[in-house]
Amino acid sequence: MRILVIGRGGREHAIVWALKRADPAREILCAPGNAGIAQLAETVPIGEMEFDRLVAFARERAVDFVVVGPDDPLAAGIVDAFETAGIPVYGPRKNAAEIEGSKIFMKNLLRKYGIPTARYETFTDYESAKAYLDAQPVPIVIKADGLAAGKGVTVCFTREQADEALRDTMLNKSFGSAGDKVVIEEFLEGQEMSILSFVDGETVVPMPAAQDHKPVFDGDKGPNTGGMGTYSPLPHIPQSVIDTAIETIIRPTARAMVAEGRPFRGVLFAGLMITKDGPKTIEFNARFGDPETQVVLPRLQTDLLEIFQASLEGRLDRVDIAWSPESAVCVVLASEGYPGSYPKGLPIEGLDRVSEEEALVFHAGTAEKDGRIVTNGGRVLGVVGRGADIRQARERAYAAADRITFQGKMNRTDIAAKALR
Ligand code: AMP
Ligand code: GLY
């Protein structure tokens, strides 16, 4: 079995690790990968968006199965490209990936099917957006329509912030063309949770819930990032709330996509706010979350490839998927300056001081230079501790994270603290 994984982050490292753990004899290729992935798979220097080269490479190497990690290639139709070439591939087609690729598409879908989400309006020109904004109370949330590396959303607590965010998004194009259109939506108050599900048409198999920490600093301060840390399960959130989210949001959305002629096959990621009126949708992603995957997949006891294959063969509803009851906590080590600009190429020390029994170290932005592992991204590593409960998993994650160093290393110190209050 030869599997090609596409992507280069911590999520892809966790996917490769899970595929390999289920069967060490499996041959895994990863394009383009990173220095951590290179320890488990053969990495190939082809970018995620180079569809022709990826398809040619998969043919040349007789790849049996392709798994796509990131949002950009999914939104651009990478699954359609592999399907056209007759190569088995796991992930949503372009028309289904639009649920993440366009926030306006997603919001209109939820409105049409009566699925709980924040009240909103959408705009394509600055003047009408500004007029609407002026008539709304703060806090208020401004979102670029398109993909913006997880950073296109601004939660504005003052009118000044809101004006600035709208100008930045629509006029200064801080998120590029993703900000040509915007969603302005009601601020939802509550705790967030992420539920990832394996979805095939109307079949929905939820994974254990996780919680991300998007703002860069402790206490949820500072700008949003791709995610600074995660944990799973969520001991302080009742199962009934999770079940309500699955029944009122996730299953209806999968059915809505089928009804729209855009059946979703792949991992559907629901970002949810638990409000006093129940769970509401913040966002949908068309892929595994990063860094949610780093705490969810280590708990998976079933072979991930078996789930992917069952999905392609239309028998996802008949696979027995088992999860370990253990807890997992992921602490992201980031570069100084992230989510703004940051240096690259700084040597990382101490990776050999952490054994897999103590913690899993998933590489997010690393490269190899002159035989050393160096930083190569804003989020550099995700250190995952596992234990009988969140407290133990968290202690292990931080103990291991402390032993890894690089110049300007930055991490939140309060990952999973909400679960322990
Ligand atoms: P998104 O990229 O859509 O997940 O948004 C990034 C982050 O912004 C979310 O994880 C939330 O913390 C926050 N956010 C987005 N929409 C809202 C909302 N309507 N109310 C409150 N917070 C929000
Ligand atoms: N952790 C949030 C995301 O993957 O978009």
mmCIF file of N, CA and C and ligand atoms in Angstrom, residues 103 106-107 118-119 140-141 143 150-155 185-189 192 212 214-215 224-225 269 271 273 281-285, ligand 1:
data_model
loop_
_atom_site.group_PDB
_atom_site.id
_atom_site.type_symbol
_atom_site.label_atom_id
_atom_site.label_comp_id
_atom_site.label_asym_id
_atom_site.label_seq_id
_atom_site.Cartn_x
_atom_site.Cartn_y
_atom_site.Cartn_z
ATOM 1 N N LYS A 103 -17.285 31.969 3.054
ATOM 2 C CA LYS A 103 -18.115 32.115 4.256
ATOM 3 C C LYS A 103 -19.526 32.544 3.869
ATOM 4 N N MET A 106 -21.447 29.484 2.951
ATOM 5 C CA MET A 106 -21.766 28.734 4.170
ATOM 6 C C MET A 106 -22.920 29.392 4.929
ATOM 7 N N LYS A 107 -22.836 30.712 5.109
ATOM 8 C CA LYS A 107 -23.876 31.404 5.886
ATOM 9 C C LYS A 107 -25.239 31.305 5.176
ATOM 10 N N ALA A 118 -24.835 32.641 13.824
ATOM 11 C CA ALA A 118 -24.967 34.055 14.195
ATOM 12 C C ALA A 118 -25.732 34.801 13.101
ATOM 13 N N ARG A 119 -26.571 35.806 13.502
ATOM 14 C CA ARG A 119 -27.238 36.660 12.522
ATOM 15 C C ARG A 119 -26.186 37.409 11.727
ATOM 16 N N ILE A 140 -18.936 43.192 17.558
ATOM 17 C CA ILE A 140 -19.421 42.740 16.264
ATOM 18 C C ILE A 140 -18.262 42.029 15.566
ATOM 19 N N VAL A 141 -18.585 41.149 14.619
ATOM 20 C CA VAL A 141 -17.534 40.329 14.010
ATOM 21 C C VAL A 141 -17.496 40.579 12.504
ATOM 22 N N LYS A 143 -15.771 39.383 8.876
ATOM 23 C CA LYS A 143 -15.092 38.219 8.288
ATOM 24 C C LYS A 143 -14.868 38.403 6.797
ATOM 25 N N GLY A 150 -6.803 31.228 8.163
ATOM 26 C CA GLY A 150 -7.408 31.250 9.499
ATOM 27 C C GLY A 150 -7.391 32.612 10.163
ATOM 28 N N LYS A 151 -6.966 33.646 9.437
ATOM 29 C CA LYS A 151 -6.779 34.948 10.080
ATOM 30 C C LYS A 151 -7.758 36.019 9.606
ATOM 31 N N GLY A 152 -8.690 35.678 8.735
ATOM 32 C CA GLY A 152 -9.555 36.690 8.119
ATOM 33 C C GLY A 152 -10.720 37.172 8.958
ATOM 34 N N VAL A 153 -10.729 36.779 10.254
ATOM 35 C CA VAL A 153 -11.858 37.141 11.117
ATOM 36 C C VAL A 153 -11.397 38.128 12.179
ATOM 37 N N THR A 154 -12.129 39.225 12.349
ATOM 38 C CA THR A 154 -11.798 40.151 13.434
ATOM 39 C C THR A 154 -13.005 40.297 14.344
ATOM 40 N N VAL A 155 -12.815 40.012 15.628
ATOM 41 C CA VAL A 155 -13.849 40.243 16.629
ATOM 42 C C VAL A 155 -13.589 41.644 17.182
ATOM 43 N N GLU A 185 -21.220 39.907 11.204
ATOM 44 C CA GLU A 185 -22.158 39.085 11.964
ATOM 45 C C GLU A 185 -22.172 39.395 13.443
ATOM 46 N N GLU A 186 -23.270 38.993 14.024
ATOM 47 C CA GLU A 186 -23.533 39.125 15.449
ATOM 48 C C GLU A 186 -22.427 38.435 16.250
ATOM 49 N N PHE A 187 -22.025 39.061 17.347
ATOM 50 C CA PHE A 187 -21.055 38.479 18.263
ATOM 51 C C PHE A 187 -21.753 37.429 19.123
ATOM 52 N N LEU A 188 -21.208 36.231 19.153
ATOM 53 C CA LEU A 188 -21.787 35.162 19.964
ATOM 54 C C LEU A 188 -20.948 35.005 21.221
ATOM 55 N N GLU A 189 -21.633 34.882 22.351
ATOM 56 C CA GLU A 189 -20.910 34.751 23.596
ATOM 57 C C GLU A 189 -21.031 33.330 24.108
ATOM 58 N N GLU A 192 -16.229 27.951 23.034
ATOM 59 C CA GLU A 192 -16.132 27.352 21.701
ATOM 60 C C GLU A 192 -15.788 25.886 21.800
ATOM 61 N N ASP A 212 -9.938 24.533 20.626
ATOM 62 C CA ASP A 212 -8.750 25.235 20.132
ATOM 63 C C ASP A 212 -8.562 26.518 20.936
ATOM 64 N N LYS A 214 -7.449 30.168 19.742
ATOM 65 C CA LYS A 214 -7.053 30.910 18.535
ATOM 66 C C LYS A 214 -6.181 32.135 18.814
ATOM 67 N N PRO A 215 -6.522 32.965 19.822
ATOM 68 C CA PRO A 215 -5.693 34.156 20.028
ATOM 69 C C PRO A 215 -4.267 33.783 20.443
ATOM 70 N N ASN A 224 -5.915 36.757 16.301
ATOM 71 C CA ASN A 224 -6.164 35.342 16.043
ATOM 72 C C ASN A 224 -5.034 34.727 15.232
ATOM 73 N N THR A 225 -4.807 33.442 15.498
ATOM 74 C CA THR A 225 -3.793 32.670 14.772
ATOM 75 C C THR A 225 -4.492 31.476 14.126
ATOM 76 N N PHE A 269 -15.497 19.844 9.548
ATOM 77 C CA PHE A 269 -15.062 20.434 10.819
ATOM 78 C C PHE A 269 -16.050 21.527 11.185
ATOM 79 N N GLY A 271 -16.933 24.467 13.702
ATOM 80 C CA GLY A 271 -16.495 25.349 14.779
ATOM 81 C C GLY A 271 -17.743 25.923 15.408
ATOM 82 N N MET A 273 -20.091 27.674 18.807
ATOM 83 C CA MET A 273 -20.133 28.454 20.047
ATOM 84 C C MET A 273 -21.273 27.908 20.872
ATOM 85 N N THR A 281 -23.369 27.729 14.995
ATOM 86 C CA THR A 281 -22.224 27.544 14.100
ATOM 87 C C THR A 281 -21.402 28.818 13.988
ATOM 88 N N ILE A 282 -20.103 28.711 14.164
ATOM 89 C CA ILE A 282 -19.201 29.828 13.849
ATOM 90 C C ILE A 282 -18.659 29.637 12.436
ATOM 91 N N GLU A 283 -18.216 28.418 12.151
ATOM 92 C CA GLU A 283 -17.631 28.169 10.831
ATOM 93 C C GLU A 283 -17.689 26.678 10.522
ATOM 94 N N PHE A 284 -17.559 26.386 9.249
ATOM 95 C CA PHE A 284 -17.302 25.016 8.823
ATOM 96 C C PHE A 284 -15.988 24.995 8.068
ATOM 97 N N ASN A 285 -15.204 23.951 8.306
ATOM 98 C CA ASN A 285 -14.014 23.721 7.502
ATOM 99 C C ASN A 285 -14.187 22.387 6.802
HETATM 100 P P1 AMP B 1 -13.298 31.539 12.259
HETATM 101 O O1 AMP B 1 -12.063 31.683 11.418
HETATM 102 O O2 AMP B 1 -14.560 31.791 11.552
HETATM 103 O O3 AMP B 1 -13.258 30.292 13.085
HETATM 104 O O4 AMP B 1 -13.185 32.673 13.368
HETATM 105 C C1 AMP B 1 -12.032 32.779 14.165
HETATM 106 C C2 AMP B 1 -12.408 32.998 15.595
HETATM 107 O O5 AMP B 1 -13.126 34.220 15.740
HETATM 108 C C3 AMP B 1 -13.337 31.931 16.147
HETATM 109 O O6 AMP B 1 -12.654 30.809 16.578
HETATM 110 C C4 AMP B 1 -14.010 32.693 17.280
HETATM 111 O O7 AMP B 1 -13.190 32.724 18.412
HETATM 112 C C5 AMP B 1 -14.110 34.077 16.743
HETATM 113 N N1 AMP B 1 -15.444 34.293 16.157
HETATM 114 C C6 AMP B 1 -15.826 34.101 14.876
HETATM 115 N N2 AMP B 1 -17.128 34.398 14.699
HETATM 116 C C7 AMP B 1 -17.588 34.802 15.904
HETATM 117 C C8 AMP B 1 -18.860 35.269 16.374
HETATM 118 N N3 AMP B 1 -19.916 35.390 15.571
HETATM 119 N N4 AMP B 1 -18.957 35.597 17.682
HETATM 120 C C9 AMP B 1 -17.892 35.502 18.513
HETATM 121 N N5 AMP B 1 -16.678 35.090 18.126
HETATM 122 C C10 AMP B 1 -16.522 34.744 16.835
#
